[in-house]
mmCIF file of C-alpha atoms in Angstrom:
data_model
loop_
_atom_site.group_PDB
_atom_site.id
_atom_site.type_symbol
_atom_site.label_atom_id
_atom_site.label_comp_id
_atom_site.label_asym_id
_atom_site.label_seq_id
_atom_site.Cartn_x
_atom_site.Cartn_y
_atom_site.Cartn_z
ATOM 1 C CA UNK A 1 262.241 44.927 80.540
ATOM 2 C CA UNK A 2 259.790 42.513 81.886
ATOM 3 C CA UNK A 3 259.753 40.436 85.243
ATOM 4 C CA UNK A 4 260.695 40.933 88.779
ATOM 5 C CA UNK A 5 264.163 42.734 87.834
ATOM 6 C CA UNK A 6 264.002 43.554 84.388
ATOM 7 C CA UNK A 7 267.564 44.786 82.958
ATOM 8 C CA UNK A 8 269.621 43.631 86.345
ATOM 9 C CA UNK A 9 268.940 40.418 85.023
ATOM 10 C CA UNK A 10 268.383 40.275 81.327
ATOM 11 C CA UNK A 11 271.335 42.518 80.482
ATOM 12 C CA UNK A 12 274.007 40.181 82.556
ATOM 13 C CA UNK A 13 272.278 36.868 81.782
ATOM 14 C CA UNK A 14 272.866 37.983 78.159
ATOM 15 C CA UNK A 15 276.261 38.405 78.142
ATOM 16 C CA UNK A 16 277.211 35.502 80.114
ATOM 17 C CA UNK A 17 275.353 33.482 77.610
ATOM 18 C CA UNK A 18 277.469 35.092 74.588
ATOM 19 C CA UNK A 19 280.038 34.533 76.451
ATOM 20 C CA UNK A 20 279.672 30.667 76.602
ATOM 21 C CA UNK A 21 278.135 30.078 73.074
ATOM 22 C CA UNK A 22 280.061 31.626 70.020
ATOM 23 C CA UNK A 23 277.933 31.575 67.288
ATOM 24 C CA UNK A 24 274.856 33.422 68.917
ATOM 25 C CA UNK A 25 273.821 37.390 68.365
ATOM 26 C CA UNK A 26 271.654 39.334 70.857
ATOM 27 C CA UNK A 27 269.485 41.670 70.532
ATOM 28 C CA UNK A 28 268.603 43.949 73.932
ATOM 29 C CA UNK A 29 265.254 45.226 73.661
ATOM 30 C CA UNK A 30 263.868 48.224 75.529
ATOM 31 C CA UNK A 31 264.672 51.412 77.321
ATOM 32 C CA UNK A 32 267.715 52.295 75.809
ATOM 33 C CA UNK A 33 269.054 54.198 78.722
ATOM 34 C CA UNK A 34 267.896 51.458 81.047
ATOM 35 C CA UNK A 35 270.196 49.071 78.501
ATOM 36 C CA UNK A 36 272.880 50.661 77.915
ATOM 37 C CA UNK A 37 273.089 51.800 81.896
ATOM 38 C CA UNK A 38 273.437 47.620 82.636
ATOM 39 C CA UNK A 39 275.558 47.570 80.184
ATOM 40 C CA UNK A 40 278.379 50.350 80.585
ATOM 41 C CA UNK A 41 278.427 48.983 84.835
ATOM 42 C CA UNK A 42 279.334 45.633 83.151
ATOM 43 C CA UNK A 43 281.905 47.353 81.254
ATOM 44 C CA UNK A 44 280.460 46.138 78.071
ATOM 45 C CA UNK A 45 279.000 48.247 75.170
ATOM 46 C CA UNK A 46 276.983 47.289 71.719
ATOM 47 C CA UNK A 47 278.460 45.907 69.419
ATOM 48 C CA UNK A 48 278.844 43.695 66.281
ATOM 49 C CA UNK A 49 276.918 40.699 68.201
ATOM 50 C CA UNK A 50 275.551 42.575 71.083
ATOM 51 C CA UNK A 51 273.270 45.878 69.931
ATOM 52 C CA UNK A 52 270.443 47.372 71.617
ATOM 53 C CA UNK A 53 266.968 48.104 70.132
ATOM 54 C CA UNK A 54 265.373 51.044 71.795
ATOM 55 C CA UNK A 55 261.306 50.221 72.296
ATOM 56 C CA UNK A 56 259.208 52.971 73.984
ATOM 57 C CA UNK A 57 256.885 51.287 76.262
ATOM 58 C CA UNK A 58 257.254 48.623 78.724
ATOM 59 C CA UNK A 59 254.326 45.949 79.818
ATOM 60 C CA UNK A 60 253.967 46.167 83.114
ATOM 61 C CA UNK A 61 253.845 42.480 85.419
ATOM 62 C CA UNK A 62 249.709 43.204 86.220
ATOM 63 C CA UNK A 63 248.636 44.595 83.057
ATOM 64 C CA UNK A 64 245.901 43.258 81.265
ATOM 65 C CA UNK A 65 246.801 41.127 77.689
ATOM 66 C CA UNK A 66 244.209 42.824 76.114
ATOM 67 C CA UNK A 67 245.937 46.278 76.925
ATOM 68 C CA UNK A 68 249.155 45.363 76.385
ATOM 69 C CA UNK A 69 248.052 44.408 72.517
ATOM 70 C CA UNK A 70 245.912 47.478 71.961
ATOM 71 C CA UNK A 71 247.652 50.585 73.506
ATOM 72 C CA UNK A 72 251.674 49.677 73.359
ATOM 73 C CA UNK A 73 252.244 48.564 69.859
ATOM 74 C CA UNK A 74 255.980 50.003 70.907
ATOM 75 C CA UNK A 75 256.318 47.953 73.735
ATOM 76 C CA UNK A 76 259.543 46.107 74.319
ATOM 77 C CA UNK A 77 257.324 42.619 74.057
ATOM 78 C CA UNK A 78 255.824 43.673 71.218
ATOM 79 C CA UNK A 79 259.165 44.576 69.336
ATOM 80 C CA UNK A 80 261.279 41.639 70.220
ATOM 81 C CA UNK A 81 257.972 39.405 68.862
ATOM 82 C CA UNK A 82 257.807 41.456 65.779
ATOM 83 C CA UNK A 83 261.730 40.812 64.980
ATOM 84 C CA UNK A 84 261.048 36.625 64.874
ATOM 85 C CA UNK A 85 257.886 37.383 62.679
ATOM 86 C CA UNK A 86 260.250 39.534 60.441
ATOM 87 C CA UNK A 87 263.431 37.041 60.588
ATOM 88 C CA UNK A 88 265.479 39.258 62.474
ATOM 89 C CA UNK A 89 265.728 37.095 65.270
ATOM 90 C CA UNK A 90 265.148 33.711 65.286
ATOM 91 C CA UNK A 91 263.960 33.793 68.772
ATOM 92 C CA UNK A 92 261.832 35.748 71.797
ATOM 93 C CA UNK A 93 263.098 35.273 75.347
ATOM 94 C CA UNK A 94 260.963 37.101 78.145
ATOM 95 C CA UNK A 95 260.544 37.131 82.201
ATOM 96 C CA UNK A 96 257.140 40.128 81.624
ATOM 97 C CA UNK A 97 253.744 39.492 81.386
ATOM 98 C CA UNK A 98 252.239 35.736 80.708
ATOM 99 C CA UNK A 99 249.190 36.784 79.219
ATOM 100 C CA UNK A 100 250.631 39.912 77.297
ATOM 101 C CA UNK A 101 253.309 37.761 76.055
ATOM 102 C CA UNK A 102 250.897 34.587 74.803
ATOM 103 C CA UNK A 103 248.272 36.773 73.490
ATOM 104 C CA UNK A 104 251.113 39.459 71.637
ATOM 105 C CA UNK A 105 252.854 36.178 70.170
ATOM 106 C CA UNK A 106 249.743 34.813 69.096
ATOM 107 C CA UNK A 107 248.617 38.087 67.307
ATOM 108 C CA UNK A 108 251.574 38.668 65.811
ATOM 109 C CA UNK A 109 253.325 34.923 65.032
ATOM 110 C CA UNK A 110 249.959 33.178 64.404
ATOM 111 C CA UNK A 111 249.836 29.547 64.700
ATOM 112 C CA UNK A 112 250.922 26.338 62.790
ATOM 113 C CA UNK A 113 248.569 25.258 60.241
ATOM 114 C CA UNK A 114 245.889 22.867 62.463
ATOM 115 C CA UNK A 115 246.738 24.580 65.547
ATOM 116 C CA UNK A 116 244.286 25.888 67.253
ATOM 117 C CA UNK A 117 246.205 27.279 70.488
ATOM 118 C CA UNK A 118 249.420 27.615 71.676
ATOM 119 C CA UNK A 119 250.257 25.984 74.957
ATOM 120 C CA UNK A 120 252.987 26.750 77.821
ATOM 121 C CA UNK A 121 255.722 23.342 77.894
ATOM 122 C CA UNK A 122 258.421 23.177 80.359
ATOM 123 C CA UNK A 123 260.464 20.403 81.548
ATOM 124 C CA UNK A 124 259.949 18.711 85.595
ATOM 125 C CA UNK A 125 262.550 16.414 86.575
ATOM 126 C CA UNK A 126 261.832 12.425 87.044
ATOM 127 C CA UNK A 127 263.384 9.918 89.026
ATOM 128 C CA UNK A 128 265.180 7.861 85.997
ATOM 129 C CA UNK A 129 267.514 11.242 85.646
ATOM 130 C CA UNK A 130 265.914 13.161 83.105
ATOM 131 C CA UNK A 131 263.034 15.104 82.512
ATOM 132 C CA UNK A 132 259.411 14.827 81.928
ATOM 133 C CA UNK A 133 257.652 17.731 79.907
ATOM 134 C CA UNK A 134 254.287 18.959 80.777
ATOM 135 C CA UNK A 135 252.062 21.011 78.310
ATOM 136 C CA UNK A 136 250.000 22.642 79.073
ATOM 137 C CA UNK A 137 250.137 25.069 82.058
ATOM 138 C CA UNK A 138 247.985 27.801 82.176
ATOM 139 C CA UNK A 139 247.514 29.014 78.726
ATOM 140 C CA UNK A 140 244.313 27.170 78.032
ATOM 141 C CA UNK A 141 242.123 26.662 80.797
ATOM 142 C CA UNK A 142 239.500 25.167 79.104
ATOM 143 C CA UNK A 143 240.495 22.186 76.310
ATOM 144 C CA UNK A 144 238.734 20.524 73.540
ATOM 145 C CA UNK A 145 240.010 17.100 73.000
ATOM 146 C CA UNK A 146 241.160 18.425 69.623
ATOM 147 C CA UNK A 147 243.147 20.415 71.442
ATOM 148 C CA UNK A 148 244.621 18.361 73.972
ATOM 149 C CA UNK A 149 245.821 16.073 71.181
ATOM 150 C CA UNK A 150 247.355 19.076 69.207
ATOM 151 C CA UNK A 151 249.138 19.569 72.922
ATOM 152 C CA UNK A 152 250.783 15.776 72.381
ATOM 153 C CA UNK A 153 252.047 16.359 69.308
ATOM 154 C CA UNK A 154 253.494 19.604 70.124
ATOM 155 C CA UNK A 155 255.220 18.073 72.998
ATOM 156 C CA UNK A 156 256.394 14.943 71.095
ATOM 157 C CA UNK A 157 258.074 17.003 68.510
ATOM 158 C CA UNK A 158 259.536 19.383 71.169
ATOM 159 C CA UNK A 159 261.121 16.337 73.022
ATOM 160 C CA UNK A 160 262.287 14.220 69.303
ATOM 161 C CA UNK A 161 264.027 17.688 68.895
ATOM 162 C CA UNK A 162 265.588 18.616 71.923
ATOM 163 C CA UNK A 163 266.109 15.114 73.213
ATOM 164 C CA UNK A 164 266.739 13.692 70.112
ATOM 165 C CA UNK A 165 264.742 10.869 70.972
ATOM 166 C CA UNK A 166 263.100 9.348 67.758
ATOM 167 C CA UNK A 167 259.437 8.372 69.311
ATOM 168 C CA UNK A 168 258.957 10.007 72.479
ATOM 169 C CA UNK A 169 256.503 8.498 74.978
ATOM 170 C CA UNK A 170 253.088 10.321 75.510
ATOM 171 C CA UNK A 171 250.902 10.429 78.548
ATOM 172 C CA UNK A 172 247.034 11.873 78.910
ATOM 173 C CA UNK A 173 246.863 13.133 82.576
ATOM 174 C CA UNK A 174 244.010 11.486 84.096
ATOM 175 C CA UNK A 175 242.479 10.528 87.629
ATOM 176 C CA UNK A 176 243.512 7.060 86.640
ATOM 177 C CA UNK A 177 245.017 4.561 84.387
ATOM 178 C CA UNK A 178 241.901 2.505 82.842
ATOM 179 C CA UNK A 179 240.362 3.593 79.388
ATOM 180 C CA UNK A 180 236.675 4.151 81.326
ATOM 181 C CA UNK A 181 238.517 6.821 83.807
ATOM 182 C CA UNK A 182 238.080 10.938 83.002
ATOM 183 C CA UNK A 183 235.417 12.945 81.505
ATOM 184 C CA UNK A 184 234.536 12.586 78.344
ATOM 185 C CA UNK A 185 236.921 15.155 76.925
ATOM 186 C CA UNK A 186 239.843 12.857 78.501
ATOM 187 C CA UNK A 187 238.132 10.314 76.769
ATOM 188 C CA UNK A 188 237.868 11.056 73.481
ATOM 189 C CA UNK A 189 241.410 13.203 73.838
ATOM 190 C CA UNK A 190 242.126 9.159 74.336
ATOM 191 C CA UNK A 191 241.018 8.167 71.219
ATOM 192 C CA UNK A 192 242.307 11.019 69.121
ATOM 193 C CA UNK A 193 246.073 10.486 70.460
ATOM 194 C CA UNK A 194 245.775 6.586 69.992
ATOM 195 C CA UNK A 195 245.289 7.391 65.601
ATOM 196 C CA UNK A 196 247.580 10.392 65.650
ATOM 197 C CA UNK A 197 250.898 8.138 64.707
ATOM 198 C CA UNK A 198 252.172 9.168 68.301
ATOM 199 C CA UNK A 199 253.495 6.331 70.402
ATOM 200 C CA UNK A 200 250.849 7.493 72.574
ATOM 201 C CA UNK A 201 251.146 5.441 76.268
ATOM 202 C CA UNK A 202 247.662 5.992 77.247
ATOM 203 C CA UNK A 203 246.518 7.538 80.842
ATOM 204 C CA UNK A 204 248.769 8.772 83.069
ATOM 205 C CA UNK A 205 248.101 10.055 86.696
ATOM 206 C CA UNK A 206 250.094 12.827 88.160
ATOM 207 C CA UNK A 207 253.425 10.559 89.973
ATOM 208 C CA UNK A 208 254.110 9.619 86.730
ATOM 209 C CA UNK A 209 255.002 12.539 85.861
ATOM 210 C CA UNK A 210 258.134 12.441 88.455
ATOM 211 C CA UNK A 211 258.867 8.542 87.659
ATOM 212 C CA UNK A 212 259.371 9.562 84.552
ATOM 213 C CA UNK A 213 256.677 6.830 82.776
ATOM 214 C CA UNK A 214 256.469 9.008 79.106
ATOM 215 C CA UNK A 215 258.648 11.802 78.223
ATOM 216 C CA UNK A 216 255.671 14.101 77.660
ATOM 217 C CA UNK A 217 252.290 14.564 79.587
ATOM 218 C CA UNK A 218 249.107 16.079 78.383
ATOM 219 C CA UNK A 219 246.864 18.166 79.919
ATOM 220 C CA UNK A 220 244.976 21.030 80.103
ATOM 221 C CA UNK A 221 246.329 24.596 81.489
ATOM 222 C CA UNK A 222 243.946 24.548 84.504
ATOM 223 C CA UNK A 223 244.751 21.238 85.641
ATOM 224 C CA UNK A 224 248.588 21.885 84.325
ATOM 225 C CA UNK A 225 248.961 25.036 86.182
ATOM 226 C CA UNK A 226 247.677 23.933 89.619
ATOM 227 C CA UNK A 227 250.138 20.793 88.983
ATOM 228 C CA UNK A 228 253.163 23.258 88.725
ATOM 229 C CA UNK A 229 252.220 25.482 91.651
ATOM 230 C CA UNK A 230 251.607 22.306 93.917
ATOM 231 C CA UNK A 231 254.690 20.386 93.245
ATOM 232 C CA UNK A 232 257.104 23.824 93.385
ATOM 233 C CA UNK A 233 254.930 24.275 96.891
ATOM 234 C CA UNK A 234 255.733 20.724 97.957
ATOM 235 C CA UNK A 235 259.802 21.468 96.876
ATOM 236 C CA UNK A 236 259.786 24.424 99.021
ATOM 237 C CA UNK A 237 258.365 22.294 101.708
ATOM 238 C CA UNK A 238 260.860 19.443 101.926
ATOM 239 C CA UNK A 239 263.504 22.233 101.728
ATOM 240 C CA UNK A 240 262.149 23.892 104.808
ATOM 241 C CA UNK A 241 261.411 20.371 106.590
ATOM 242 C CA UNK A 242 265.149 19.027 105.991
ATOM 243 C CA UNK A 243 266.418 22.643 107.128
ATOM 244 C CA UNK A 244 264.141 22.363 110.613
ATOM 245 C CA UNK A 245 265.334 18.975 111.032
ATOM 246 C CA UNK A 246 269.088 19.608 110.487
ATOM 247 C CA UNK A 247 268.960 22.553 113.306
ATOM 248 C CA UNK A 248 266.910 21.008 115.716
ATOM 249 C CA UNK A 249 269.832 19.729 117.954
ATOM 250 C CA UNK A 250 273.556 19.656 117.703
ATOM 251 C CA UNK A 251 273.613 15.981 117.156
ATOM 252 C CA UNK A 252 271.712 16.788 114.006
ATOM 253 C CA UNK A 253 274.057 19.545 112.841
ATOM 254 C CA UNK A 254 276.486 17.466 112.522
ATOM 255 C CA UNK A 255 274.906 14.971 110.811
ATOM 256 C CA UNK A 256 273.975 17.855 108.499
ATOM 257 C CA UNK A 257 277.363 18.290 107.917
ATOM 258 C CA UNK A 258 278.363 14.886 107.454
ATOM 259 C CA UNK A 259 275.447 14.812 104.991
ATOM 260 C CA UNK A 260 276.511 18.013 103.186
ATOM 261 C CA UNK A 261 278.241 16.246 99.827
ATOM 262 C CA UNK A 262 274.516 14.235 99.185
ATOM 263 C CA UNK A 263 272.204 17.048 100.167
ATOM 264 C CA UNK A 264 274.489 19.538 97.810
ATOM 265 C CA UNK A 265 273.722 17.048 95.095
ATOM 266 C CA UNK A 266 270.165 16.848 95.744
ATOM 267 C CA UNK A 267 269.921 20.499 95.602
ATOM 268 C CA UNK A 268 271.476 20.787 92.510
ATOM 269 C CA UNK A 269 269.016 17.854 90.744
ATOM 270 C CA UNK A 270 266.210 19.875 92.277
ATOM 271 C CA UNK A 271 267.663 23.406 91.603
ATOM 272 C CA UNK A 272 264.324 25.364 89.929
ATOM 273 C CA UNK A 273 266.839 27.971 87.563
ATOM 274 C CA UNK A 274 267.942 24.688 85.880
ATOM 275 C CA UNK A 275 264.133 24.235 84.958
ATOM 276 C CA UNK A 276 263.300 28.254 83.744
ATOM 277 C CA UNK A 277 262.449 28.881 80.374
ATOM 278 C CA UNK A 278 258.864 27.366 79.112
ATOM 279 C CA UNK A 279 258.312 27.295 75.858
ATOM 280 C CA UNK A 280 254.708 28.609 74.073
ATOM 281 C CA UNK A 281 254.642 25.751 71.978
ATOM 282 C CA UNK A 282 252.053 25.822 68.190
ATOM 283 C CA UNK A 283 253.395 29.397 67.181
ATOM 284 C CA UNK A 284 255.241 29.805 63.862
ATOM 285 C CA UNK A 285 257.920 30.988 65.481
ATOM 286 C CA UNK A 286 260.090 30.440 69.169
ATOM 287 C CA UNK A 287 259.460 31.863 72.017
ATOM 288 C CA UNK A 288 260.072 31.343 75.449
ATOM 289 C CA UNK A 289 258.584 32.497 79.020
ATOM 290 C CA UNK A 290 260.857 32.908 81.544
ATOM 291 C CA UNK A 291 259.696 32.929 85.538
ATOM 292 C CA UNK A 292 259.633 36.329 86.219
ATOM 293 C CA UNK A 293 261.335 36.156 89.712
ATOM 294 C CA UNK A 294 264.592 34.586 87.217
ATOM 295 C CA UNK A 295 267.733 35.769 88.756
ATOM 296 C CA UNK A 296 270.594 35.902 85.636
ATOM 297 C CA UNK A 297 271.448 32.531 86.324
ATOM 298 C CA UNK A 298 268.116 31.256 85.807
ATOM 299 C CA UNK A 299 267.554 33.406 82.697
ATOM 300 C CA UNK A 300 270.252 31.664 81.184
ATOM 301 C CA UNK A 301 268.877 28.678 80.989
ATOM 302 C CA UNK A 302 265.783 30.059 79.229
ATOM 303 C CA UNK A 303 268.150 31.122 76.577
ATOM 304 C CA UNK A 304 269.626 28.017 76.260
ATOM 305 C CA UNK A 305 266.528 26.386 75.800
ATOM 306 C CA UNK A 306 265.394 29.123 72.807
ATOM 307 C CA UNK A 307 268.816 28.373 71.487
ATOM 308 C CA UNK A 308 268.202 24.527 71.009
ATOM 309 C CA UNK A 309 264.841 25.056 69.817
ATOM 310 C CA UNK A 310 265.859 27.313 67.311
ATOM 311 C CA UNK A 311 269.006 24.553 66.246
ATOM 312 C CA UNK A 312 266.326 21.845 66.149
ATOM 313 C CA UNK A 313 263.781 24.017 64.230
ATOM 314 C CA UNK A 314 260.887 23.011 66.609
ATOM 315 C CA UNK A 315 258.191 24.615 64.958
ATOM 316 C CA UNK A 316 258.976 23.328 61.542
ATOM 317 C CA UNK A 317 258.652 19.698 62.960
ATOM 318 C CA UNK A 318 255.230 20.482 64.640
ATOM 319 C CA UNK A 319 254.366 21.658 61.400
ATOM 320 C CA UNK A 320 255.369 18.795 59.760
ATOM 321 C CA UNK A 321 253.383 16.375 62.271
ATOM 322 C CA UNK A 322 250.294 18.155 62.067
ATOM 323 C CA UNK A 323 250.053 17.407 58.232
ATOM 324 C CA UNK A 324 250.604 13.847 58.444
ATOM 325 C CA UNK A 325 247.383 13.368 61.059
ATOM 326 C CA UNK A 326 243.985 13.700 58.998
ATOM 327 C CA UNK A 327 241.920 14.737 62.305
ATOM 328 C CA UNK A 328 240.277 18.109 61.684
ATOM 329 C CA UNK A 329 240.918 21.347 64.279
ATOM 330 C CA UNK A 330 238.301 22.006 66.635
#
C-alpha cells in the first residue's frame, strides 16, 4: 500500500512478474477493496497463486517508525513481515516507509545470530559491466567497527549468492587507499575484515565503487546514503547536460539523432528501475525496500531480486559466515 502509488503499481508489477516466472505465488497485502479494485481493471481476480490478504491499516510515507510499530499492529507492513516470520511467505517486498519497514522487520524477524544491525544493500553499476554493491545506506548512521565488518560479510554472502561468485572482493570506503588513512573506526573496521576469512581488498575510495575494484563496498549508512543521493544527483545531471547540448542548434539535433542507437544504450546501462529493490541485509528472513517513486516496471525488479535471494537462501549463508569468524558483536 506503501510508496508514491501504492496499488497502481504493486498490483500490476505483481502480475507481470507471475506472469514471467512460473513457479512463484503472491500474496497482495492491504486494503482489500483498494486490491481487488487494481485487480478486477486488470481483468484479473485471486486465485490459486494470486490471493489477497486484507490488512486494516496502512503506514503512511512520513510516519514515524516508532508509530508505525506501536499503534498499527494491522498494518499492511506489519502483516506481509509477519507472514516470512511465520513461513507463509518466503519473502517481503515494499515501496512504504524506510524506517517503519527496518524497524517492523527488525522487531518482528530479529537478526542473525552475531548481528547486531541490519543494513540497506543495493547494487550501482561499474564500468567492467556489472555491478558493485554498497551496504550500508542509511540504516545505521552511526557504525562500530564491529559493525561495519558484520556489513562485509553480509555483502560477501549476498554477492557469492546472487552472483555466484565463490570469494567476492571487499572494499572499506575510506578517504584513501593507505592503511594510516580514516578514523579510527575505519581503522580498526580494517583490521577486523583482514581476520574475518573474507578476501577482504583493503581501502577503497568512492570511484571505485563505479570501476568496479571489489564487488562489495563497506560503509556506514551516513556516509552510504549521501553516496547514493550524490551519484543519482550527478545521473540526473549528465542526463539534463547531454539533453541541453543535443537541442542547442540544429547541427546538434542531428547529431543527436545520428547518435540515437549509442545514447539508447547508455540509457538503458544507466536506467535506475534496473537498480530498485535494496535489500535489508542481517534479518532472519528476506526483505526488500523498494524506491518509493517505483513505477511497475521498477517494482519488478525488486521482486526479482527477493526472488533470487530467496533461491540462494541469503540469510542462511550469512548465518553460516558469521559462525565461522570468532570476533565478538559489539
Amino acid at each position: 500500500m506503501g510508496g508514491d502509488h501504492g496499488p497502481h503499481v504493486t498490483v500490476p508489477a505483481a502480475l507481470q512478474f507471475q506472469a514471467r516466472v512460473s513457479d512463484v505465488e503472491i500474496v497482495l497485502v492491504g486494503v482489500r477493496e483498494a486490491l481487488e479494485a487494481e485487480l478486477a481493471a486488470r481483468g484479473a481476480a485471486a486465485g490459486a497463486r494470486l490471493r489477497v490478504q486484507p490488512a486494516s491499516q496502512v503506514v503512511a510515507m512520513d510516519e514515524p517508525p516508532a508509530q508505525a510499530m506501536r499503534y498499527k499492529k494491522d498494518s499492511s507492513m506489519r502483516v506481509a513481515v509477519n507472514f516470512v516470520k511465520s513461513g507463509v511467505a518466503h519473502a517481503c517486498v515494499s515501496a512504504g516507509n524506510t524506517g517503519a519497514l527496518m524497524a517492523i522487520s527488525r522487531f518482528v524477524l530479529k537478526t542473525i545470530h552475531g548481528i547486531d544491525r541490519p543494513a540497506i544493500a543495493t547494487v550501482l553499476p561499474n564500468m567492467k559491466g556489472g555491478y558493485t554493491y554498497v551496504l550500508d545506506l542509511g540504516a545505521n548512521v552511526d557504525c562500530t567497527a564491529e559493525q561495519l565488518m558484520q556489513f562485509g560479510v553480509m555483502g560477501a554472502m549476498l554477492v557469492a549468492a546472487v552472483e555466484h561468485k565463490e570469494r567476492p572482493t571487499v572494499g572499506l570506503l575510506n578517504i584513501g587507499v593507505e592503511d594510516i588513512k580514516g578514523n579510527e573506526t575505519v581503522k580498526r573496521a580494517a583490521e577486523l575484515l583482514r581476520t574475518s576469512g573474507l578476501n577482504f581488498h583493503g581501502n577503497v575510495e568512492g570511484d571505485d565503487i563505479y570501476k568496479g575494484t571489489t564487488d562489495v563496498v563497506v560503509c556506514d549508512g551516513f556516509v552510504g546514503n549521501a553516496l547514493l543521493k550524490a551519484s543519482e544527483g550527478v545521473a540526473t545531471m549528465i542526463v539534463g547536460f547531454l539533453r541541453q547540448e543535443f537541442k542547442a542548434n540544429p547541427w546538434n539535433m542531428f547529431a543527436a539523432i545520428m547518435a540515437a542507437p549509442v545514447l539508447n544504450a547508455l540509457r538503458a546501462r544507466m536506467d535506475p528501475a534496473k537498480y530498485n529493490g535494496a535489500s535489508l541485509l542481517g534479518l532472519r528472513g528476506i526483505v526488500i525496500k523498494s524506491h518509493g517513486s517505483a513505477d511497475a516496471r521498477a517494482f519488478g525488479f525488486a521482486l526479482e531480486r527477493a526472488f533470487d535471494e530467496v533461491r540462494n537462501d541469503v540469510p542462511q549463508r550469512i548465518a553460516q559466515q558469521m559462525g565461522r569468524i570468532a570476533v565478538p558483536a559489539a
